Amino acid sequence: MKKYDRITPEGTKDLLFQECAAQRKIVEMLRGTFEGKGYHEVITPGFEFYDVFSSNSMYFPQESMYKLIDHKGRLLAMRPDSTIPIARLTATKLKGHTLPIRLYYAQRIYRQQPELRGRSNEIMQMGIELVGLSTFESDIEILTAGMEALTSCCTDDFRIELGHIGIYKLLMDHLNTTSEQKETIHSLIASKNYAGLSDILEDFHGSQTVEILKELPKLFGGREALGKARKLFNGYDEKLLEMLSYLERIFQGLMDLRLDKVMIDFGLVHQAEYYSSLIFRGYISSAGEPVLSGGRYDELFKDFGESLPATGFGINVDQLASGLLKCSEPAKGNRPAESLDGQPRNNLRIALTKGRLENSIVELFDEMGYDTGNLKDKGRKLLLSIPDQNMDVVLAKAADVITYVEHGVCDVGVVGKDTIVESGGTFYEVLDLGFGKCRFALAVPKGSEFYSGYRTKRIATKYPKVASTYFESKGMDVEVIKIEGSVELAPLLSLADGIVDIVETGTTLKENGLEVIEEIRNVSARLIVNVASMKLKKAEIDGLISEIQDKVGR
Ligand code: PRP
């Protein structure tokens, strides 16, 4: 039997020497900051009863938790988060304690991430929780601590963005949605998918609620975002205006303290349902994803039978430690690392999908007046430049475009919606480019009765996730078999009863005796943006988006 005794499981790693030293240094610096502010350390168990986390299932879907069973047959979960166990601890062990309570933690969390995406399943996290206060001063205290924590860890190159989840929640209360629609709207706002959001909101007929929701993810940036929101919210529910005023007050409060590395994003909608009002995230330029995340969660304690306001944040220590290592690499002197490959990178870097979409993209750049000489005469080169735009271009396979953008080694990407639906990932999907149009469909040999008989049908596809999700939504069991290309062959060779594939002109199906029996969804090329780049390189990226928008007319 094969033994896995020389390697560690995917998403985990050994740390040796400098990596340990870097992690220890970050932990010590953060510990110093937190203790200096009067926070006391707590440690919660590495695993807890599953029930502790199950009421927040939207944030911690059961698929993402590592589960164990104790000797009494009860379900346990490796902690996917520290805030919930600390709320449990505070509501029980510290019940009746004088308020406020200031706690900090330095412990690992465990989350099953999608495989082979370079994500860690074990993350060293440090953070603070301030329990028992719901004042302006306590929100400022937490934000100040977050900024000091990032500054103490070698970087001045960070941004904190503020949002208010209450605004989103109030608007959604005024919209009569099913829970499925609610989830879709949430994820469209979170991914800044302006086109998708606008489409789904069409069904709810024009009202100020719909108009505000449509604009919400576009409202981000500096103080001007607050001004735009004030105009947009004008005349709406008093409560909404109160929340906006609070955000303005917090923003001003930080400015008064000369803490100006702050941005606003009304489209910031943390997934954890326990967040109740002010929420925030922190970005540094050496990481393509947020390194700090937190906010006010006045409702969470109710799950544990208490009614206590609280606020806090968690920091990804591993990300900061790897940033620290890059800063200290001798070859790079004292320069701050500006990209994951350690090279200072000022150019905007865009990843383009090779093949199918390539010509349309080059045409678009031509129309925009860009110098596309290098793209047209590329030979076998994969990393090119658009010299007159100070822009680097990476040519990659569709799924890799997503990977490069998700990890922040490319700021922007152009990729088909088919790949986005299949691969998933965390990025902003800001524009439907309108070209590369085709559709996902279920096709079968002409004249065959796909739905007849009791035998479980077999589906061949290059898109197993799309196919499985489609049949799951129909409540139908099928056997999905992954094929890498020319998927039309599978039914011809009697390997499958049908295929789920993209259809553009329909020629391939026709010439191989297949026909579409169901349309699944339309797809087209999309402009995607890394979440950190969107905040740290806002001016350049906004400029690119509006130039493209002018040409594609969306
Ligand atoms: C895609 C798709 C179909 C074909 C559809 O394959 O998988 O086979 O195009 O286009 P049509 O409707 O215009 O005929 P692609 O050309 O990308 O090649 P592959 O199957 O080898 O991946």
PDB file of C-alpha atoms in Angstrom, residues 27-269:
ATOM      1  CA  VAL A  27       4.226  37.379  15.881  1.00  0.00           C
ATOM      2  CA  GLU A  28       6.462  39.244  18.338  1.00  0.00           C
ATOM      3  CA  MET A  29       5.859  42.606  16.692  1.00  0.00           C
ATOM      4  CA  LEU A  30       2.094  42.093  16.671  1.00  0.00           C
ATOM      5  CA  ARG A  31       2.175  40.772  20.234  1.00  0.00           C
ATOM      6  CA  GLY A  32       4.032  43.937  21.263  1.00  0.00           C
ATOM      7  CA  THR A  33       1.462  46.144  19.542  1.00  0.00           C
ATOM      8  CA  PHE A  34      -1.526  44.315  21.014  1.00  0.00           C
ATOM      9  CA  GLU A  35      -0.156  44.012  24.555  1.00  0.00           C
ATOM     10  CA  GLY A  36       0.931  47.642  24.455  1.00  0.00           C
ATOM     11  CA  LYS A  37      -2.736  48.508  23.902  1.00  0.00           C
ATOM     12  CA  GLY A  38      -3.916  46.461  26.871  1.00  0.00           C
ATOM     13  CA  TYR A  39      -5.063  43.311  25.065  1.00  0.00           C
ATOM     14  CA  HIS A  40      -4.667  39.947  26.828  1.00  0.00           C
ATOM     15  CA  GLU A  41      -3.888  36.678  25.151  1.00  0.00           C
ATOM     16  CA  VAL A  42      -6.293  33.759  24.939  1.00  0.00           C
ATOM     17  CA  ILE A  43      -5.887  30.427  23.191  1.00  0.00           C
ATOM     18  CA  THR A  44      -8.861  28.358  22.085  1.00  0.00           C
ATOM     19  CA  PRO A  45      -8.768  24.640  21.198  1.00  0.00           C
ATOM     20  CA  GLY A  46      -7.586  23.601  17.758  1.00  0.00           C
ATOM     21  CA  PHE A  47     -10.859  21.736  17.310  1.00  0.00           C
ATOM     22  CA  GLU A  48     -14.307  22.433  18.690  1.00  0.00           C
ATOM     23  CA  PHE A  49     -17.778  20.981  18.390  1.00  0.00           C
ATOM     24  CA  TYR A  50     -19.068  21.537  14.877  1.00  0.00           C
ATOM     25  CA  ASP A  51     -22.183  23.230  16.346  1.00  0.00           C
ATOM     26  CA  VAL A  52     -20.042  26.209  17.432  1.00  0.00           C
ATOM     27  CA  PHE A  53     -19.525  27.099  13.768  1.00  0.00           C
ATOM     28  CA  SER A  54     -22.666  25.763  12.132  1.00  0.00           C
ATOM     29  CA  SER A  55     -24.886  28.819  12.641  1.00  0.00           C
ATOM     30  CA  ASN A  56     -22.461  30.806  10.484  1.00  0.00           C
ATOM     31  CA  SER A  57     -22.654  28.313   7.664  1.00  0.00           C
ATOM     32  CA  MET A  58     -22.653  30.946   4.953  1.00  0.00           C
ATOM     33  CA  TYR A  59     -19.134  31.974   5.882  1.00  0.00           C
ATOM     34  CA  PHE A  60     -17.910  28.520   6.749  1.00  0.00           C
ATOM     35  CA  PRO A  61     -19.666  26.206   4.362  1.00  0.00           C
ATOM     36  CA  GLN A  62     -19.419  22.659   5.677  1.00  0.00           C
ATOM     37  CA  GLU A  63     -17.259  21.717   2.681  1.00  0.00           C
ATOM     38  CA  SER A  64     -14.529  24.078   3.862  1.00  0.00           C
ATOM     39  CA  MET A  65     -14.214  22.704   7.415  1.00  0.00           C
ATOM     40  CA  TYR A  66     -12.010  19.804   8.477  1.00  0.00           C
ATOM     41  CA  LYS A  67     -14.168  17.475  10.536  1.00  0.00           C
ATOM     42  CA  LEU A  68     -13.431  14.800  13.131  1.00  0.00           C
ATOM     43  CA  ILE A  69     -15.655  12.556  15.232  1.00  0.00           C
ATOM     44  CA  ASP A  70     -15.055  12.188  18.986  1.00  0.00           C
ATOM     45  CA  HIS A  71     -15.387   8.908  20.921  1.00  0.00           C
ATOM     46  CA  LYS A  72     -19.074   9.650  21.603  1.00  0.00           C
ATOM     47  CA  GLY A  73     -19.764  10.017  17.904  1.00  0.00           C
ATOM     48  CA  ARG A  74     -20.085  13.825  18.058  1.00  0.00           C
ATOM     49  CA  LEU A  75     -18.969  15.940  15.139  1.00  0.00           C
ATOM     50  CA  LEU A  76     -15.955  18.212  15.706  1.00  0.00           C
ATOM     51  CA  ALA A  77     -14.441  20.843  13.439  1.00  0.00           C
ATOM     52  CA  MET A  78     -10.877  22.132  13.249  1.00  0.00           C
ATOM     53  CA  ARG A  79     -11.295  25.839  13.988  1.00  0.00           C
ATOM     54  CA  PRO A  80     -11.795  27.700  10.674  1.00  0.00           C
ATOM     55  CA  ASP A  81     -11.818  31.054  12.474  1.00  0.00           C
ATOM     56  CA  SER A  82     -10.861  32.535  15.848  1.00  0.00           C
ATOM     57  CA  THR A  83     -13.601  35.124  16.375  1.00  0.00           C
ATOM     58  CA  ILE A  84     -16.383  32.579  16.874  1.00  0.00           C
ATOM     59  CA  PRO A  85     -14.476  30.449  19.451  1.00  0.00           C
ATOM     60  CA  ILE A  86     -13.458  33.634  21.265  1.00  0.00           C
ATOM     61  CA  ALA A  87     -17.110  34.732  21.379  1.00  0.00           C
ATOM     62  CA  ARG A  88     -17.951  31.300  22.834  1.00  0.00           C
ATOM     63  CA  LEU A  89     -15.141  31.622  25.381  1.00  0.00           C
ATOM     64  CA  THR A  90     -16.143  35.162  26.378  1.00  0.00           C
ATOM     65  CA  ALA A  91     -19.829  34.283  26.704  1.00  0.00           C
ATOM     66  CA  THR A  92     -19.025  31.353  28.993  1.00  0.00           C
ATOM     67  CA  LYS A  93     -15.681  31.593  30.826  1.00  0.00           C
ATOM     68  CA  LEU A  94     -15.762  35.399  31.044  1.00  0.00           C
ATOM     69  CA  LYS A  95     -19.508  35.736  31.713  1.00  0.00           C
ATOM     70  CA  GLY A  96     -20.093  38.658  34.081  1.00  0.00           C
ATOM     71  CA  HIS A  97     -16.529  39.961  33.649  1.00  0.00           C
ATOM     72  CA  THR A  98     -16.088  43.726  33.845  1.00  0.00           C
ATOM     73  CA  LEU A  99     -16.493  45.290  30.442  1.00  0.00           C
ATOM     74  CA  PRO A 100     -14.878  46.095  28.118  1.00  0.00           C
ATOM     75  CA  ILE A 101     -12.800  42.971  27.578  1.00  0.00           C
ATOM     76  CA  ARG A 102      -9.728  43.243  25.371  1.00  0.00           C
ATOM     77  CA  LEU A 103      -8.434  39.940  23.997  1.00  0.00           C
ATOM     78  CA  TYR A 104      -5.880  38.916  21.433  1.00  0.00           C
ATOM     79  CA  TYR A 105      -4.921  35.600  19.893  1.00  0.00           C
ATOM     80  CA  ALA A 106      -2.089  34.058  17.891  1.00  0.00           C
ATOM     81  CA  GLN A 107      -3.202  30.693  16.594  1.00  0.00           C
ATOM     82  CA  ARG A 108      -3.621  28.615  13.486  1.00  0.00           C
ATOM     83  CA  ILE A 109      -6.881  28.248  11.623  1.00  0.00           C
ATOM     84  CA  TYR A 110      -7.784  25.472   9.201  1.00  0.00           C
ATOM     85  CA  ARG A 111      -9.785  25.836   6.015  1.00  0.00           C
ATOM     86  CA  GLN A 112     -10.088  23.467   3.108  1.00  0.00           C
ATOM     87  CA  GLN A 113      -9.345  25.577   0.048  1.00  0.00           C
ATOM     88  CA  PRO A 114      -9.904  24.546  -3.546  1.00  0.00           C
ATOM     89  CA  GLU A 115      -7.126  22.151  -4.534  1.00  0.00           C
ATOM     90  CA  LEU A 116      -3.984  23.063  -6.458  1.00  0.00           C
ATOM     91  CA  ARG A 117      -4.566  26.814  -6.251  1.00  0.00           C
ATOM     92  CA  GLY A 118      -1.513  27.582  -4.130  1.00  0.00           C
ATOM     93  CA  ARG A 119      -3.644  28.388  -1.108  1.00  0.00           C
ATOM     94  CA  SER A 120      -2.787  27.402   2.466  1.00  0.00           C
ATOM     95  CA  ASN A 121      -5.200  25.233   4.391  1.00  0.00           C
ATOM     96  CA  GLU A 122      -3.414  26.043   7.635  1.00  0.00           C
ATOM     97  CA  ILE A 123      -3.004  29.750   8.336  1.00  0.00           C
ATOM     98  CA  MET A 124      -1.290  31.469  11.243  1.00  0.00           C
ATOM     99  CA  GLN A 125      -3.639  34.226  12.312  1.00  0.00           C
ATOM    100  CA  MET A 126      -3.320  36.957  14.915  1.00  0.00           C
ATOM    101  CA  GLY A 127      -5.974  39.392  15.890  1.00  0.00           C
ATOM    102  CA  ILE A 128      -7.775  41.328  18.572  1.00  0.00           C
ATOM    103  CA  GLU A 129     -11.334  41.412  19.851  1.00  0.00           C
ATOM    104  CA  LEU A 130     -12.784  44.326  21.826  1.00  0.00           C
ATOM    105  CA  VAL A 131     -15.907  43.128  23.613  1.00  0.00           C
ATOM    106  CA  GLY A 132     -18.521  45.213  25.409  1.00  0.00           C
ATOM    107  CA  LEU A 133     -18.251  48.566  23.665  1.00  0.00           C
ATOM    108  CA  SER A 134     -20.190  49.894  20.738  1.00  0.00           C
ATOM    109  CA  THR A 135     -18.889  53.416  20.585  1.00  0.00           C
ATOM    110  CA  PHE A 136     -17.224  55.549  17.936  1.00  0.00           C
ATOM    111  CA  GLU A 137     -14.083  55.499  20.090  1.00  0.00           C
ATOM    112  CA  SER A 138     -13.991  51.696  20.157  1.00  0.00           C
ATOM    113  CA  ASP A 139     -14.242  51.493  16.349  1.00  0.00           C
ATOM    114  CA  ILE A 140     -11.430  54.034  16.055  1.00  0.00           C
ATOM    115  CA  GLU A 141      -9.399  52.060  18.614  1.00  0.00           C
ATOM    116  CA  ILE A 142      -9.667  48.880  16.552  1.00  0.00           C
ATOM    117  CA  LEU A 143      -8.868  50.604  13.258  1.00  0.00           C
ATOM    118  CA  THR A 144      -5.911  52.415  14.775  1.00  0.00           C
ATOM    119  CA  ALA A 145      -4.629  49.126  16.192  1.00  0.00           C
ATOM    120  CA  GLY A 146      -4.986  47.484  12.759  1.00  0.00           C
ATOM    121  CA  MET A 147      -2.982  50.226  11.081  1.00  0.00           C
ATOM    122  CA  GLU A 148      -0.318  50.223  13.794  1.00  0.00           C
ATOM    123  CA  ALA A 149      -0.092  46.447  13.513  1.00  0.00           C
ATOM    124  CA  LEU A 150       0.581  46.649   9.771  1.00  0.00           C
ATOM    125  CA  THR A 151       3.047  49.504  10.206  1.00  0.00           C
ATOM    126  CA  SER A 152       4.910  47.556  12.903  1.00  0.00           C
ATOM    127  CA  CYS A 153       5.426  44.693  10.421  1.00  0.00           C
ATOM    128  CA  CYS A 154       7.845  46.370   8.047  1.00  0.00           C
ATOM    129  CA  THR A 155       5.349  47.889   5.714  1.00  0.00           C
ATOM    130  CA  ASP A 156       4.153  51.425   5.213  1.00  0.00           C
ATOM    131  CA  ASP A 157       2.768  50.338   1.920  1.00  0.00           C
ATOM    132  CA  PHE A 158      -0.739  49.386   2.981  1.00  0.00           C
ATOM    133  CA  ARG A 159      -4.320  50.539   2.610  1.00  0.00           C
ATOM    134  CA  ILE A 160      -7.279  49.989   4.881  1.00  0.00           C
ATOM    135  CA  GLU A 161     -10.675  50.066   3.233  1.00  0.00           C
ATOM    136  CA  LEU A 162     -13.830  50.747   5.157  1.00  0.00           C
ATOM    137  CA  GLY A 163     -17.360  49.629   4.435  1.00  0.00           C
ATOM    138  CA  HIS A 164     -20.668  49.347   6.271  1.00  0.00           C
ATOM    139  CA  ILE A 165     -22.453  46.017   6.048  1.00  0.00           C
ATOM    140  CA  GLY A 166     -25.577  47.576   7.612  1.00  0.00           C
ATOM    141  CA  ILE A 167     -26.135  49.540   4.393  1.00  0.00           C
ATOM    142  CA  TYR A 168     -26.227  46.382   2.295  1.00  0.00           C
ATOM    143  CA  LYS A 169     -28.380  44.557   4.860  1.00  0.00           C
ATOM    144  CA  LEU A 170     -30.927  47.373   5.048  1.00  0.00           C
ATOM    145  CA  LEU A 171     -31.234  47.603   1.264  1.00  0.00           C
ATOM    146  CA  MET A 172     -31.682  43.837   1.003  1.00  0.00           C
ATOM    147  CA  ASP A 173     -34.415  43.983   3.680  1.00  0.00           C
ATOM    148  CA  HIS A 174     -36.300  46.296   1.328  1.00  0.00           C
ATOM    149  CA  LEU A 175     -35.938  43.923  -1.606  1.00  0.00           C
ATOM    150  CA  ASN A 176     -38.234  40.949  -1.788  1.00  0.00           C
ATOM    151  CA  THR A 177     -35.789  38.185  -2.708  1.00  0.00           C
ATOM    152  CA  THR A 178     -35.566  34.434  -2.322  1.00  0.00           C
ATOM    153  CA  SER A 179     -32.564  33.231  -0.321  1.00  0.00           C
ATOM    154  CA  GLU A 180     -30.971  32.013  -3.549  1.00  0.00           C
ATOM    155  CA  GLN A 181     -31.333  35.463  -5.183  1.00  0.00           C
ATOM    156  CA  LYS A 182     -29.950  37.022  -2.024  1.00  0.00           C
ATOM    157  CA  GLU A 183     -26.845  34.854  -2.192  1.00  0.00           C
ATOM    158  CA  THR A 184     -26.367  35.672  -5.884  1.00  0.00           C
ATOM    159  CA  ILE A 185     -26.729  39.418  -5.295  1.00  0.00           C
ATOM    160  CA  HIS A 186     -24.243  39.193  -2.412  1.00  0.00           C
ATOM    161  CA  SER A 187     -21.642  37.456  -4.531  1.00  0.00           C
ATOM    162  CA  LEU A 188     -22.191  39.811  -7.499  1.00  0.00           C
ATOM    163  CA  ILE A 189     -21.606  42.819  -5.237  1.00  0.00           C
ATOM    164  CA  ALA A 190     -18.587  41.170  -3.587  1.00  0.00           C
ATOM    165  CA  SER A 191     -17.033  40.432  -6.989  1.00  0.00           C
ATOM    166  CA  LYS A 192     -17.924  43.861  -8.436  1.00  0.00           C
ATOM    167  CA  ASN A 193     -19.743  42.128 -11.251  1.00  0.00           C
ATOM    168  CA  TYR A 194     -21.572  45.263 -12.367  1.00  0.00           C
ATOM    169  CA  ALA A 195     -23.170  43.686 -15.437  1.00  0.00           C
ATOM    170  CA  GLY A 196     -24.392  40.566 -13.626  1.00  0.00           C
ATOM    171  CA  LEU A 197     -25.771  42.662 -10.781  1.00  0.00           C
ATOM    172  CA  SER A 198     -27.611  44.945 -13.141  1.00  0.00           C
ATOM    173  CA  ASP A 199     -29.136  41.924 -14.926  1.00  0.00           C
ATOM    174  CA  ILE A 200     -30.448  40.250 -11.795  1.00  0.00           C
ATOM    175  CA  LEU A 201     -31.815  43.529 -10.417  1.00  0.00           C
ATOM    176  CA  GLU A 202     -33.818  44.053 -13.638  1.00  0.00           C
ATOM    177  CA  ASP A 203     -36.306  41.552 -12.207  1.00  0.00           C
ATOM    178  CA  PHE A 204     -37.055  43.839  -9.272  1.00  0.00           C
ATOM    179  CA  HIS A 205     -38.293  46.835 -11.293  1.00  0.00           C
ATOM    180  CA  GLY A 206     -36.921  50.292 -10.786  1.00  0.00           C
ATOM    181  CA  SER A 207     -36.951  51.658  -7.272  1.00  0.00           C
ATOM    182  CA  GLN A 208     -34.412  53.665  -5.332  1.00  0.00           C
ATOM    183  CA  THR A 209     -33.381  50.439  -3.551  1.00  0.00           C
ATOM    184  CA  VAL A 210     -32.513  48.820  -6.876  1.00  0.00           C
ATOM    185  CA  GLU A 211     -30.688  51.923  -8.108  1.00  0.00           C
ATOM    186  CA  ILE A 212     -28.581  52.124  -4.941  1.00  0.00           C
ATOM    187  CA  LEU A 213     -27.775  48.397  -4.971  1.00  0.00           C
ATOM    188  CA  LYS A 214     -26.628  48.634  -8.592  1.00  0.00           C
ATOM    189  CA  GLU A 215     -24.240  51.455  -7.739  1.00  0.00           C
ATOM    190  CA  LEU A 216     -22.993  50.066  -4.429  1.00  0.00           C
ATOM    191  CA  PRO A 217     -19.965  48.086  -5.742  1.00  0.00           C
ATOM    192  CA  LYS A 218     -18.914  51.024  -7.953  1.00  0.00           C
ATOM    193  CA  LEU A 219     -18.732  53.326  -4.950  1.00  0.00           C
ATOM    194  CA  PHE A 220     -15.175  52.968  -3.805  1.00  0.00           C
ATOM    195  CA  GLY A 221     -12.137  55.176  -3.506  1.00  0.00           C
ATOM    196  CA  GLY A 222     -11.288  58.139  -1.313  1.00  0.00           C
ATOM    197  CA  ARG A 223     -13.504  60.766   0.265  1.00  0.00           C
ATOM    198  CA  GLU A 224     -15.240  61.350  -3.070  1.00  0.00           C
ATOM    199  CA  ALA A 225     -16.941  57.933  -2.708  1.00  0.00           C
ATOM    200  CA  LEU A 226     -18.674  59.258   0.411  1.00  0.00           C
ATOM    201  CA  GLY A 227     -19.885  62.320  -1.498  1.00  0.00           C
ATOM    202  CA  LYS A 228     -21.275  60.171  -4.307  1.00  0.00           C
ATOM    203  CA  ALA A 229     -23.040  57.944  -1.795  1.00  0.00           C
ATOM    204  CA  ARG A 230     -24.641  60.957  -0.128  1.00  0.00           C
ATOM    205  CA  LYS A 231     -26.103  62.053  -3.448  1.00  0.00           C
ATOM    206  CA  LEU A 232     -27.281  58.539  -4.283  1.00  0.00           C
ATOM    207  CA  PHE A 233     -28.850  57.905  -0.862  1.00  0.00           C
ATOM    208  CA  ASN A 234     -30.580  61.299  -0.814  1.00  0.00           C
ATOM    209  CA  GLY A 235     -34.230  60.949   0.240  1.00  0.00           C
ATOM    210  CA  TYR A 236     -33.911  57.294   1.226  1.00  0.00           C
ATOM    211  CA  ASP A 237     -34.597  55.732   4.641  1.00  0.00           C
ATOM    212  CA  GLU A 238     -33.213  57.838   7.534  1.00  0.00           C
ATOM    213  CA  LYS A 239     -31.406  54.764   8.884  1.00  0.00           C
ATOM    214  CA  LEU A 240     -29.363  54.470   5.707  1.00  0.00           C
ATOM    215  CA  LEU A 241     -28.313  58.104   5.971  1.00  0.00           C
ATOM    216  CA  GLU A 242     -27.363  57.581   9.605  1.00  0.00           C
ATOM    217  CA  MET A 243     -25.085  54.691   8.602  1.00  0.00           C
ATOM    218  CA  LEU A 244     -23.508  56.832   5.919  1.00  0.00           C
ATOM    219  CA  SER A 245     -22.945  59.640   8.419  1.00  0.00           C
ATOM    220  CA  TYR A 246     -21.253  57.157  10.731  1.00  0.00           C
ATOM    221  CA  LEU A 247     -18.900  56.029   7.982  1.00  0.00           C
ATOM    222  CA  GLU A 248     -18.121  59.693   7.196  1.00  0.00           C
ATOM    223  CA  ARG A 249     -17.428  60.326  10.874  1.00  0.00           C
ATOM    224  CA  ILE A 250     -15.068  57.340  11.116  1.00  0.00           C
ATOM    225  CA  PHE A 251     -13.271  58.415   7.924  1.00  0.00           C
ATOM    226  CA  GLN A 252     -12.846  61.949   9.284  1.00  0.00           C
ATOM    227  CA  GLY A 253     -11.804  60.601  12.696  1.00  0.00           C
ATOM    228  CA  LEU A 254      -8.947  58.682  11.100  1.00  0.00           C
ATOM    229  CA  MET A 255      -7.917  61.695   9.005  1.00  0.00           C
ATOM    230  CA  ASP A 256      -7.827  63.824  12.168  1.00  0.00           C
ATOM    231  CA  LEU A 257      -5.388  61.293  13.618  1.00  0.00           C
ATOM    232  CA  ARG A 258      -3.322  61.625  10.427  1.00  0.00           C
ATOM    233  CA  LEU A 259      -4.139  58.034   9.533  1.00  0.00           C
ATOM    234  CA  ASP A 260      -4.724  58.691   5.880  1.00  0.00           C
ATOM    235  CA  LYS A 261      -4.068  55.293   4.290  1.00  0.00           C
ATOM    236  CA  VAL A 262      -7.796  54.769   4.237  1.00  0.00           C
ATOM    237  CA  MET A 263     -10.218  54.084   1.446  1.00  0.00           C
ATOM    238  CA  ILE A 264     -13.943  53.494   1.269  1.00  0.00           C
ATOM    239  CA  ASP A 265     -15.709  50.639  -0.468  1.00  0.00           C
ATOM    240  CA  PHE A 266     -19.494  50.451  -0.260  1.00  0.00           C
ATOM    241  CA  GLY A 267     -19.244  47.143  -2.114  1.00  0.00           C
ATOM    242  CA  LEU A 268     -17.334  45.559   0.758  1.00  0.00           C
ATOM    243  CA  VAL A 269     -19.716  42.865   1.970  1.00  0.00           C
TER     244      VAL A 269
END
